[in-house]
Amino acid sequence: MKTVARSSLLALALVLSLCLSLAFAWRDVEEEVGWRRGQEGGREEWGKGQSSSEGGRPYHFGEESFREWARTRHGHFKVLERFDDELLRGSVGDYRVACLDAAPRAFLQPSHYDADEIFYVKEGEGVLVVLRKGRRESFCVREGDVMVIPAGSIVYSANTHRSKWLRVVMLLNPVATPGSFEEFFPVGGEGPNSFFSAFSDQVLQAAFNSRREEVEKVFEGQRKREIWQASEEQIRELSRSCSRGGRGGGSSGSSKEEEIKPRSLPSQKPLYSNKHGRMHMITGDECRHLRDLDMEVGIANITRGSMLAPRYTTRATKIAVVVEGSGYFEMACPHKTDSSRRAERQERSEHSREEEGEQQQKKSRGYRQVRAQIKEGSVIVLPAGHPATFVAGNEGNLAVICFGVGSSNDEEVFLTGGNSLLKQLDAPAKTLVFGEQGREAADRVIGAQTESVFLAGPQQQQRGGGSVSDM
Ligand SMILES: *[C@@H]1O[C@H](CO)[C@@H](O)[C@H](O)[C@H]1NC(C)=O
């Protein structure tokens, strides 16, 4: 053993301790990373321990985390489990993600939610009728649209296409019970029940000024499921009066930004765009309802094989849903969950004699690498302040719809590339931080990436400028 170089012993110890803590703490996590200061020689190294599985918990949710709410032959509605991990509860614990898939010509019975609904049309086209504030508005929606439906609106809708499915991704903001919502059907029967069925006969009779049997027959005697298939003729009739919103002069009072109407996300002027990707955004400035909800909605469309520059948000938490393609995400996460803290404590007491290890524990401020493969339907939560990136796979573009929660005064900060905030370090600071000798190298590294926001990915990279040398 004595013959083994000291440095490799150290590395081995590091890897072993990482593996241990991993085994205890992160059942299905990925890689533990620390920017650890070597004890000897002042050399810094990336301490990475690989583990076999990738999970990205608790920030990543795959298909298995959705539960079916309603399922008929003509469509289904599935809801993601609650964000109830302690690391997420405070920022997004009140919100829910859901997906609706409606078959060609599917009709969705009228209902209301005790939640605001912000949706994105991932695929297909439809008609959406919203009853609220004493009137009816009928909207034609299509792929790429974003729309806000205020809580309590009675909504019915249909897929207007003959052969294509209508697929919608939505974020729900429950208003009655944080983190959970319900759907209320006025008309029911063999499918969902009508909420009227919960009232007594006397009350219904008086309230409708009609015979009980009649009320029952109308509201509780329908044989339709919550999603069923209408005829082509019926769909045509229903969508006859639908529009893209922006009603003309007639109704007074509501300003343009106040209207609810579909807004096409890809038609917004891109916030960033180059050959590696595009980002479009709808904020509270364009839509009052988003502003009221302190939210914004954006889409990052990353070209195949390219990546998003590592970035973080200053205030908003992003709930991202992959709507196209596949790839992976990586995020730096300083937090420990209860279980990992426990495991750490346990481990520490076991090794308390090992002075060296103890010191290392105290000295290092490690960041766990959260990483997961992602594909269509994956949900990723990116908390404020946490540097994170998406990398598109090689088969096609990776498109991610991002619901930004708590977005007022939010700013997205990029950490590499042309608009990297690190470029703002001034010269005296650079000398202080990197040392007289290190300054030049630091400038080189910080300046080497000339693209901004969307960059060539790990497999496309050609390191430029002769700045990388193995000699
Ligand atoms: C992403 O960009 C590609 C190429 O422009 C386009 O074909 C695709 O529809 C976009 N995806 C989304 C979801 O906007």
Short mmCIF file of C-alpha atoms and ligand atoms in Angstrom, two decimals:
data_model
loop_
_atom_site.label_atom_id
_atom_site.label_comp_id
_atom_site.label_asym_id
_atom_site.label_seq_id
_atom_site.Cartn_x
_atom_site.Cartn_y
_atom_site.Cartn_z
CA MET A 1 0.00 0.00 0.00
CA LYS A 2 2.84 2.36 0.81
CA THR A 3 3.82 2.30 -2.80
CA VAL A 4 0.59 3.80 -3.92
CA ALA A 5 0.90 7.47 -4.55
CA ARG A 6 -0.60 9.57 -1.81
CA SER A 7 -2.75 11.50 -4.19
CA SER A 8 -4.45 8.45 -5.55
CA LEU A 9 -5.08 7.24 -1.98
CA LEU A 10 -6.76 10.52 -1.27
CA ALA A 11 -8.83 10.23 -4.39
CA LEU A 12 -9.80 6.71 -3.42
CA ALA A 13 -10.84 7.83 0.05
CA LEU A 14 -12.86 10.60 -1.48
CA VAL A 15 -14.64 8.28 -3.86
CA LEU A 16 -15.28 5.77 -1.07
CA SER A 17 -16.75 8.34 1.27
CA LEU A 18 -18.88 9.72 -1.51
CA CYS A 19 -20.14 6.27 -2.39
CA LEU A 20 -20.98 5.66 1.25
CA SER A 21 -22.95 8.82 1.65
CA LEU A 22 -24.65 8.14 -1.64
CA ALA A 23 -25.65 4.67 -0.61
CA PHE A 24 -27.16 6.01 2.58
CA ALA A 25 -28.70 9.12 1.31
CA TRP A 26 -29.72 9.04 -2.27
CA ARG A 27 -31.46 5.92 -3.17
CA ASP A 28 -31.94 6.88 -6.74
CA VAL A 29 -29.63 9.74 -7.25
CA GLU A 30 -27.10 10.19 -9.84
CA GLU A 31 -23.81 11.74 -8.95
CA GLU A 32 -22.50 13.56 -5.99
CA VAL A 33 -20.29 16.44 -6.78
CA GLY A 34 -18.29 18.71 -4.66
CA TRP A 35 -15.88 21.36 -5.62
CA ARG A 36 -13.52 20.04 -3.03
CA ARG A 37 -10.25 21.52 -2.06
CA GLY A 38 -7.54 18.90 -1.99
CA GLN A 39 -5.87 18.76 1.38
CA GLU A 40 -2.41 18.75 0.03
CA GLY A 41 -0.86 20.99 -2.53
CA GLY A 42 -3.86 23.30 -2.60
CA ARG A 43 -5.03 21.70 -5.79
CA GLU A 44 -8.66 21.85 -6.56
CA GLU A 45 -10.42 19.01 -8.17
CA TRP A 46 -13.88 18.03 -9.17
CA GLY A 47 -14.89 15.38 -6.73
CA LYS A 48 -17.30 13.22 -8.63
CA GLY A 49 -18.64 9.91 -7.59
CA GLN A 50 -20.66 8.09 -10.15
CA SER A 51 -23.60 6.02 -9.23
CA SER A 52 -25.47 3.71 -11.49
CA SER A 53 -28.94 5.21 -11.58
CA GLU A 54 -30.11 8.64 -12.49
CA GLY A 55 -33.19 10.02 -10.85
CA GLY A 56 -32.89 13.72 -10.31
CA ARG A 57 -35.02 13.50 -7.18
CA PRO A 58 -36.72 15.45 -5.87
CA TYR A 59 -36.55 17.83 -8.84
CA HIS A 60 -37.39 15.47 -11.65
CA PHE A 61 -40.62 13.58 -12.27
CA GLY A 62 -41.15 10.91 -14.88
CA GLU A 63 -44.27 9.33 -16.27
CA GLU A 64 -44.69 7.14 -13.20
CA SER A 65 -45.33 10.24 -11.08
CA PHE A 66 -48.60 11.03 -12.86
CA ARG A 67 -51.92 9.63 -11.77
CA GLU A 68 -54.92 9.10 -14.03
CA TRP A 69 -57.84 11.28 -12.97
CA ALA A 70 -60.25 10.56 -15.73
CA ARG A 71 -59.94 8.08 -18.50
CA THR A 72 -62.38 7.21 -21.24
CA ARG A 73 -61.86 5.82 -24.69
CA HIS A 74 -61.83 9.35 -25.99
CA GLY A 75 -59.31 10.92 -23.74
CA HIS A 76 -57.64 11.12 -20.40
CA PHE A 77 -56.59 13.62 -17.82
CA LYS A 78 -53.61 12.87 -15.62
CA VAL A 79 -52.24 14.83 -12.71
CA LEU A 80 -48.69 14.92 -11.37
CA GLU A 81 -48.18 14.05 -7.72
CA ARG A 82 -47.87 16.97 -5.33
CA PHE A 83 -44.59 18.81 -4.94
CA ASP A 84 -44.44 17.88 -1.30
CA ASP A 85 -40.74 17.34 -0.78
CA GLU A 86 -39.48 19.84 1.77
CA LEU A 87 -37.19 21.36 -0.83
CA LEU A 88 -40.11 22.22 -3.10
CA ARG A 89 -43.06 22.71 -0.80
CA GLY A 90 -42.32 26.33 0.00
CA SER A 91 -41.98 27.52 -3.57
CA VAL A 92 -44.25 25.34 -5.71
CA GLY A 93 -46.05 23.09 -3.22
CA ASP A 94 -49.37 24.79 -3.90
CA TYR A 95 -49.28 24.14 -7.66
CA ARG A 96 -50.15 21.08 -9.68
CA VAL A 97 -49.12 19.95 -13.16
CA ALA A 98 -51.62 18.09 -15.33
CA CYS A 99 -51.91 16.79 -18.89
CA LEU A 100 -54.99 16.38 -20.99
CA ASP A 101 -55.16 14.20 -24.09
CA ALA A 102 -58.35 14.32 -26.13
CA ALA A 103 -59.06 12.03 -29.07
CA PRO A 104 -60.27 13.40 -32.42
CA ARG A 105 -63.73 15.00 -31.97
CA ALA A 106 -63.66 14.41 -28.22
CA PHE A 107 -66.02 16.65 -26.27
CA LEU A 108 -65.34 17.58 -22.66
CA GLN A 109 -68.42 18.13 -20.52
CA PRO A 110 -68.90 21.54 -18.87
CA SER A 111 -67.15 21.87 -15.52
CA HIS A 112 -65.27 24.31 -13.35
CA TYR A 113 -62.19 23.96 -11.22
CA ASP A 114 -61.38 25.54 -7.90
CA ALA A 115 -58.06 26.47 -9.47
CA ASP A 116 -56.65 28.87 -12.02
CA GLU A 117 -55.48 27.01 -15.06
CA ILE A 118 -52.56 28.04 -17.25
CA PHE A 119 -52.30 25.80 -20.25
CA TYR A 120 -50.12 25.24 -23.28
CA VAL A 121 -51.39 23.43 -26.35
CA LYS A 122 -48.72 20.92 -27.17
CA GLU A 123 -50.42 19.37 -30.14
CA GLY A 124 -53.60 19.63 -32.17
CA GLU A 125 -56.43 22.14 -32.22
CA GLY A 126 -59.70 22.70 -30.48
CA VAL A 127 -62.51 24.95 -29.43
CA LEU A 128 -62.79 26.17 -25.87
CA VAL A 129 -65.86 27.87 -24.49
CA VAL A 130 -65.51 29.85 -21.28
CA LEU A 131 -68.49 31.05 -19.25
CA ARG A 132 -67.60 33.74 -16.75
CA LYS A 133 -68.60 37.19 -15.64
CA GLY A 134 -72.09 36.58 -16.95
CA ARG A 135 -71.11 35.91 -20.53
CA ARG A 136 -69.76 33.37 -22.95
CA GLU A 137 -66.56 33.49 -24.96
CA SER A 138 -65.56 30.94 -27.51
CA PHE A 139 -61.93 30.49 -28.51
CA CYS A 140 -60.22 28.55 -31.24
CA VAL A 141 -56.96 27.20 -29.85
CA ARG A 142 -54.11 25.54 -31.64
CA GLU A 143 -50.63 24.20 -31.18
CA GLY A 144 -48.30 26.59 -29.36
CA ASP A 145 -51.07 28.57 -27.65
CA VAL A 146 -50.89 29.65 -24.03
CA MET A 147 -54.04 30.65 -22.20
CA VAL A 148 -55.12 31.44 -18.66
CA ILE A 149 -58.52 30.30 -17.44
CA PRO A 150 -59.44 32.01 -14.18
CA ALA A 151 -60.61 29.76 -11.36
CA GLY A 152 -64.32 29.10 -11.29
CA SER A 153 -64.96 29.65 -15.00
CA ILE A 154 -67.31 27.05 -16.46
CA VAL A 155 -65.52 25.54 -19.42
CA TYR A 156 -66.40 23.05 -22.13
CA SER A 157 -64.20 22.17 -25.03
CA ALA A 158 -63.70 19.88 -27.95
CA ASN A 159 -60.97 18.59 -30.19
CA THR A 160 -61.94 19.97 -33.58
CA HIS A 161 -59.62 17.81 -35.63
CA ARG A 162 -60.83 14.73 -37.47
CA SER A 163 -57.79 12.59 -36.92
CA LYS A 164 -55.27 14.29 -34.63
CA TRP A 165 -55.25 14.16 -30.85
CA LEU A 166 -55.39 17.38 -28.88
CA ARG A 167 -52.71 17.42 -26.18
CA VAL A 168 -52.52 20.08 -23.52
CA VAL A 169 -50.06 20.63 -20.66
CA MET A 170 -51.26 22.74 -17.75
CA LEU A 171 -50.32 24.22 -14.45
CA LEU A 172 -53.07 24.56 -11.87
CA ASN A 173 -53.07 27.07 -9.07
CA PRO A 174 -55.62 25.83 -6.52
CA VAL A 175 -57.54 28.60 -4.80
CA ALA A 176 -59.50 26.69 -2.16
CA THR A 177 -57.07 24.12 -0.82
CA PRO A 178 -53.35 24.69 -1.40
CA GLY A 179 -51.91 21.90 -3.49
CA SER A 180 -55.18 20.21 -4.37
CA PHE A 181 -58.07 21.00 -6.64
CA GLU A 182 -61.37 19.53 -7.66
CA GLU A 183 -63.50 19.52 -10.77
CA PHE A 184 -67.19 20.36 -10.47
CA PHE A 185 -69.76 19.17 -13.03
CA PRO A 186 -73.16 20.84 -13.18
CA VAL A 187 -74.49 18.15 -15.50
CA GLY A 188 -73.94 14.50 -14.74
CA GLY A 189 -75.41 11.10 -14.39
CA GLU A 190 -73.77 7.83 -15.20
CA GLY A 191 -70.40 9.49 -15.75
CA PRO A 192 -69.44 12.12 -13.23
CA ASN A 193 -72.12 13.12 -10.75
CA SER A 194 -73.76 16.49 -10.95
CA PHE A 195 -72.95 18.62 -7.93
CA PHE A 196 -76.69 19.37 -7.82
CA SER A 197 -77.22 15.81 -6.69
CA ALA A 198 -75.75 16.79 -3.33
CA PHE A 199 -78.68 19.13 -2.60
CA SER A 200 -81.95 18.08 -1.05
CA ASP A 201 -85.04 17.67 -3.22
CA GLN A 202 -86.84 20.51 -1.47
CA VAL A 203 -83.97 22.89 -2.08
CA LEU A 204 -83.61 21.94 -5.74
CA GLN A 205 -87.32 22.20 -6.32
CA ALA A 206 -87.44 25.66 -4.81
CA ALA A 207 -84.19 26.86 -6.34
CA PHE A 208 -85.16 25.86 -9.89
CA ASN A 209 -88.84 26.53 -9.39
CA SER A 210 -89.39 23.22 -11.14
CA ARG A 211 -90.55 19.75 -10.26
CA ARG A 212 -87.88 17.63 -8.64
CA GLU A 213 -88.21 14.87 -11.26
CA GLU A 214 -87.61 17.33 -14.03
CA VAL A 215 -84.51 18.82 -12.41
CA GLU A 216 -83.18 15.36 -11.77
CA LYS A 217 -83.76 14.23 -15.32
CA VAL A 218 -81.98 17.24 -16.78
CA PHE A 219 -78.98 17.53 -14.49
CA GLU A 220 -78.51 14.04 -13.13
CA GLY A 221 -79.87 11.80 -15.82
CA GLN A 222 -77.25 12.13 -18.54
CA ARG A 223 -75.46 9.08 -19.79
CA LYS A 224 -72.32 10.84 -20.93
CA ARG A 225 -68.87 10.37 -19.55
CA GLU A 226 -66.71 13.44 -18.84
CA ILE A 227 -65.00 12.94 -22.20
CA TRP A 228 -66.93 11.47 -25.11
CA GLN A 229 -66.96 11.69 -28.90
CA ALA A 230 -69.25 14.09 -30.69
CA SER A 231 -70.25 13.93 -34.32
CA GLU A 232 -68.50 15.95 -36.96
CA GLU A 233 -71.62 18.03 -37.39
CA GLN A 234 -71.82 18.80 -33.65
CA ILE A 235 -68.17 19.84 -33.56
CA ARG A 236 -68.67 22.08 -36.56
CA GLU A 237 -71.64 23.75 -34.91
CA LEU A 238 -69.77 24.25 -31.66
CA SER A 239 -66.73 25.83 -33.27
CA ARG A 240 -68.69 28.03 -35.67
CA SER A 241 -68.42 31.13 -33.49
CA CYS A 242 -64.98 30.59 -32.02
CA SER A 243 -62.38 33.29 -32.40
CA ARG A 244 -58.84 34.16 -31.41
CA GLY A 245 -60.15 36.69 -28.91
CA GLY A 246 -59.71 40.44 -29.02
CA ARG A 247 -63.42 41.15 -29.38
CA GLY A 248 -64.19 44.38 -31.15
CA GLY A 249 -65.36 47.62 -29.57
CA GLY A 250 -68.77 46.44 -28.36
CA SER A 251 -68.13 45.45 -24.77
CA SER A 252 -66.60 48.28 -22.85
CA GLY A 253 -64.31 48.32 -19.88
CA SER A 254 -61.96 45.43 -20.44
CA SER A 255 -58.61 46.50 -21.74
CA LYS A 256 -56.64 44.38 -24.16
CA GLU A 257 -54.32 42.80 -21.64
CA GLU A 258 -57.28 41.95 -19.45
CA GLU A 259 -58.94 39.73 -21.99
CA ILE A 260 -58.59 36.05 -21.71
CA LYS A 261 -57.58 34.72 -25.07
CA PRO A 262 -55.11 32.28 -26.54
CA ARG A 263 -51.68 33.73 -27.20
CA SER A 264 -49.34 31.93 -29.53
CA LEU A 265 -46.03 31.38 -27.79
CA PRO A 266 -43.93 30.66 -30.90
CA SER A 267 -45.27 33.85 -32.54
CA GLN A 268 -43.85 36.01 -29.77
CA LYS A 269 -40.66 37.75 -30.75
CA PRO A 270 -37.89 35.46 -29.47
CA LEU A 271 -36.15 36.66 -26.36
CA TYR A 272 -33.02 34.82 -27.49
CA SER A 273 -32.33 33.10 -30.74
CA ASN A 274 -29.38 31.59 -32.56
CA LYS A 275 -28.65 28.40 -34.44
CA HIS A 276 -28.51 26.45 -31.18
CA GLY A 277 -31.95 27.38 -29.97
CA ARG A 278 -34.75 29.83 -29.37
CA MET A 279 -36.59 31.14 -26.37
CA HIS A 280 -40.05 32.71 -26.42
CA MET A 281 -41.83 34.18 -23.44
CA ILE A 282 -45.18 35.57 -22.37
CA THR A 283 -44.99 37.64 -19.21
CA GLY A 284 -47.29 39.65 -17.01
CA ASP A 285 -46.66 42.65 -19.25
CA GLU A 286 -48.55 40.96 -22.07
CA CYS A 287 -51.19 39.26 -19.99
CA ARG A 288 -52.74 40.69 -16.88
CA HIS A 289 -53.95 37.32 -15.69
CA LEU A 290 -50.39 36.03 -15.64
CA ARG A 291 -49.32 39.13 -13.76
CA ASP A 292 -52.06 38.62 -11.18
CA LEU A 293 -50.83 35.07 -10.72
CA ASP A 294 -47.22 36.29 -10.50
CA MET A 295 -46.35 33.95 -13.33
CA GLU A 296 -44.82 33.84 -16.76
CA VAL A 297 -44.70 31.15 -19.41
CA GLY A 298 -41.83 30.50 -21.77
CA ILE A 299 -40.53 27.88 -24.12
CA ALA A 300 -36.92 26.96 -24.75
CA ASN A 301 -36.48 25.13 -28.03
CA ILE A 302 -32.95 23.74 -28.03
CA THR A 303 -31.54 22.52 -31.34
CA ARG A 304 -30.53 18.88 -31.50
CA GLY A 305 -27.22 18.28 -29.73
CA SER A 306 -27.05 21.85 -28.43
CA MET A 307 -27.44 23.13 -24.89
CA LEU A 308 -28.76 25.96 -22.79
CA ALA A 309 -25.98 27.91 -21.07
CA PRO A 310 -25.93 27.21 -17.32
CA ARG A 311 -28.28 29.75 -15.79
CA TYR A 312 -30.37 30.47 -12.78
CA THR A 313 -33.35 32.64 -11.99
CA THR A 314 -33.10 35.31 -9.32
CA ARG A 315 -36.59 34.89 -7.87
CA ALA A 316 -38.83 32.61 -9.91
CA THR A 317 -39.07 28.87 -9.61
CA LYS A 318 -39.42 27.24 -13.00
CA ILE A 319 -41.66 24.26 -13.47
CA ALA A 320 -40.50 22.81 -16.77
CA VAL A 321 -42.31 20.21 -18.84
CA VAL A 322 -40.64 18.59 -21.84
CA VAL A 323 -42.98 18.88 -24.81
CA GLU A 324 -40.70 17.63 -27.55
CA GLY A 325 -37.57 15.52 -27.88
CA SER A 326 -35.22 14.19 -25.26
CA GLY A 327 -31.94 14.95 -23.56
CA TYR A 328 -30.87 15.59 -20.00
CA PHE A 329 -30.63 18.29 -17.39
CA GLU A 330 -28.03 19.01 -14.76
CA MET A 331 -28.38 21.24 -11.74
CA ALA A 332 -26.12 22.24 -8.86
CA CYS A 333 -27.88 21.72 -5.58
CA PRO A 334 -26.40 22.69 -2.22
CA HIS A 335 -29.25 21.36 -0.14
CA LYS A 336 -29.49 18.18 1.78
CA THR A 337 -32.74 16.51 2.58
CA ASP A 338 -33.47 15.18 6.03
CA SER A 339 -32.52 11.66 5.12
CA SER A 340 -29.19 12.66 3.66
CA ARG A 341 -28.42 14.80 6.69
CA ARG A 342 -29.19 11.89 8.93
CA ALA A 343 -26.97 9.60 6.90
CA GLU A 344 -24.23 12.19 6.98
CA ARG A 345 -24.41 12.54 10.72
CA GLN A 346 -24.34 8.81 11.12
CA GLU A 347 -21.41 8.52 8.82
CA ARG A 348 -19.58 11.28 10.58
CA SER A 349 -19.90 9.64 13.97
CA GLU A 350 -18.72 6.36 12.52
CA HIS A 351 -15.63 7.99 11.22
CA SER A 352 -15.06 10.47 13.97
CA ARG A 353 -11.60 9.15 14.63
CA GLU A 354 -10.53 9.97 11.16
CA GLU A 355 -9.47 13.52 11.68
CA GLU A 356 -8.74 14.06 8.06
CA GLY A 357 -12.19 13.08 6.93
CA GLU A 358 -13.76 15.27 9.56
CA GLN A 359 -11.84 18.28 8.40
CA GLN A 360 -12.81 17.65 4.86
CA GLN A 361 -16.45 17.53 5.86
CA LYS A 362 -16.21 20.90 7.46
CA LYS A 363 -14.15 22.56 4.82
CA SER A 364 -15.93 21.58 1.70
CA ARG A 365 -19.07 23.26 0.64
CA GLY A 366 -20.27 20.66 -1.75
CA TYR A 367 -22.93 20.86 -4.37
CA ARG A 368 -24.80 17.80 -5.27
CA GLN A 369 -25.22 17.25 -8.96
CA VAL A 370 -28.82 16.61 -9.78
CA ARG A 371 -29.11 15.04 -13.18
CA ALA A 372 -31.65 13.08 -15.11
CA GLN A 373 -32.42 11.93 -18.60
CA ILE A 374 -35.54 13.68 -19.76
CA LYS A 375 -38.06 13.05 -22.49
CA GLU A 376 -41.47 14.17 -23.59
CA GLY A 377 -43.65 14.40 -20.49
CA SER A 378 -40.81 14.76 -17.96
CA VAL A 379 -41.31 17.48 -15.37
CA ILE A 380 -38.37 19.32 -13.84
CA VAL A 381 -38.44 21.92 -11.07
CA LEU A 382 -35.65 24.50 -11.10
CA PRO A 383 -35.65 26.50 -7.86
CA ALA A 384 -34.49 30.10 -7.83
CA GLY A 385 -30.76 30.58 -7.50
CA HIS A 386 -29.88 27.05 -8.58
CA PRO A 387 -27.57 26.93 -11.63
CA ALA A 388 -28.99 24.49 -14.15
CA THR A 389 -28.77 23.52 -17.79
CA PHE A 390 -30.60 21.48 -20.41
CA VAL A 391 -28.82 19.50 -23.10
CA ALA A 392 -30.71 18.32 -26.18
CA GLY A 393 -30.25 14.77 -27.39
CA ASN A 394 -28.98 13.94 -30.84
CA GLU A 395 -32.24 12.74 -32.34
CA GLY A 396 -34.00 16.08 -32.51
CA ASN A 397 -34.78 19.36 -30.82
CA LEU A 398 -35.52 19.46 -27.11
CA ALA A 399 -38.42 21.80 -26.36
CA VAL A 400 -39.25 22.63 -22.77
CA ILE A 401 -42.23 24.68 -21.67
CA CYS A 402 -41.44 26.61 -18.49
CA PHE A 403 -44.03 27.92 -16.06
CA GLY A 404 -42.26 30.56 -13.99
CA VAL A 405 -43.81 30.89 -10.55
CA GLY A 406 -43.13 33.99 -8.47
CA SER A 407 -41.80 35.80 -11.48
CA SER A 408 -42.22 39.47 -10.66
CA ASN A 409 -38.83 41.18 -10.68
CA ASP A 410 -37.30 37.92 -11.75
CA GLU A 411 -34.22 37.87 -13.91
CA GLU A 412 -32.52 34.99 -15.65
CA VAL A 413 -28.79 35.03 -15.03
CA PHE A 414 -26.45 33.27 -17.45
CA LEU A 415 -23.16 31.93 -16.14
CA THR A 416 -21.23 31.23 -19.33
CA GLY A 417 -21.19 32.70 -22.80
CA GLY A 418 -21.43 36.18 -24.25
CA ASN A 419 -23.88 37.47 -21.67
CA SER A 420 -22.36 35.71 -18.66
CA LEU A 421 -22.76 37.80 -15.55
CA LEU A 422 -19.28 36.69 -14.50
CA LYS A 423 -17.93 38.93 -17.25
CA GLN A 424 -18.86 41.84 -15.02
CA LEU A 425 -16.09 41.03 -12.54
CA ASP A 426 -13.78 44.03 -12.52
CA ALA A 427 -10.00 43.89 -12.88
CA PRO A 428 -9.04 44.42 -9.22
CA ALA A 429 -11.58 41.78 -8.21
CA LYS A 430 -10.17 39.35 -10.73
CA THR A 431 -6.71 39.80 -9.25
CA LEU A 432 -8.11 39.23 -5.79
CA VAL A 433 -10.14 36.22 -6.75
CA PHE A 434 -7.88 34.46 -9.23
CA GLY A 435 -4.47 35.82 -8.18
CA GLU A 436 -2.01 37.78 -10.29
CA GLN A 437 -1.00 34.65 -12.16
CA GLY A 438 -4.44 33.24 -12.59
CA ARG A 439 -6.05 36.34 -13.99
CA GLU A 440 -5.15 35.78 -17.56
CA ALA A 441 -6.35 32.23 -17.53
CA ALA A 442 -9.58 33.34 -15.90
CA ASP A 443 -10.16 35.94 -18.58
CA ARG A 444 -9.51 33.34 -21.22
CA VAL A 445 -11.94 30.85 -19.75
CA ILE A 446 -14.67 33.36 -19.04
CA GLY A 447 -14.31 34.82 -22.53
CA ALA A 448 -13.81 31.62 -24.51
CA GLN A 449 -17.49 30.90 -25.09
CA THR A 450 -18.59 33.44 -27.64
CA GLU A 451 -22.16 32.24 -28.17
CA SER A 452 -24.89 33.31 -25.79
CA VAL A 453 -27.74 31.48 -24.08
CA PHE A 454 -27.88 28.59 -26.55
CA LEU A 455 -24.54 26.91 -27.13
CA ALA A 456 -22.97 24.02 -28.98
CA GLY A 457 -23.55 20.94 -26.83
CA PRO A 458 -20.97 18.66 -25.24
CA GLN A 459 -20.78 16.52 -28.35
CA GLN A 460 -20.58 19.39 -30.79
CA GLN A 461 -18.02 21.39 -28.92
CA GLN A 462 -14.86 22.48 -30.66
CA ARG A 463 -12.74 24.08 -28.05
CA GLY A 464 -11.50 27.27 -29.55
CA GLY A 465 -8.69 29.72 -29.34
CA GLY A 466 -5.95 27.28 -28.40
CA SER A 467 -6.97 27.97 -24.86
CA VAL A 468 -7.28 24.32 -24.09
CA SER A 469 -4.02 22.52 -23.99
CA ASP A 470 -3.19 19.11 -22.71
CA MET A 471 0.49 19.89 -22.56
C1 LIG B 1 -38.79 23.65 -32.11
O1 LIG B 1 -38.11 24.11 -33.24
C2 LIG B 1 -38.24 23.28 -34.40
C3 LIG B 1 -37.34 23.83 -35.47
O2 LIG B 1 -37.62 25.15 -35.72
C4 LIG B 1 -39.70 23.24 -34.80
O3 LIG B 1 -39.87 22.38 -35.90
C5 LIG B 1 -40.53 22.72 -33.64
O4 LIG B 1 -41.88 22.75 -33.96
C6 LIG B 1 -40.28 23.56 -32.39
N1 LIG B 1 -40.96 22.93 -31.28
C7 LIG B 1 -41.82 23.58 -30.49
C8 LIG B 1 -42.46 22.77 -29.43
O5 LIG B 1 -42.07 24.76 -30.61
#
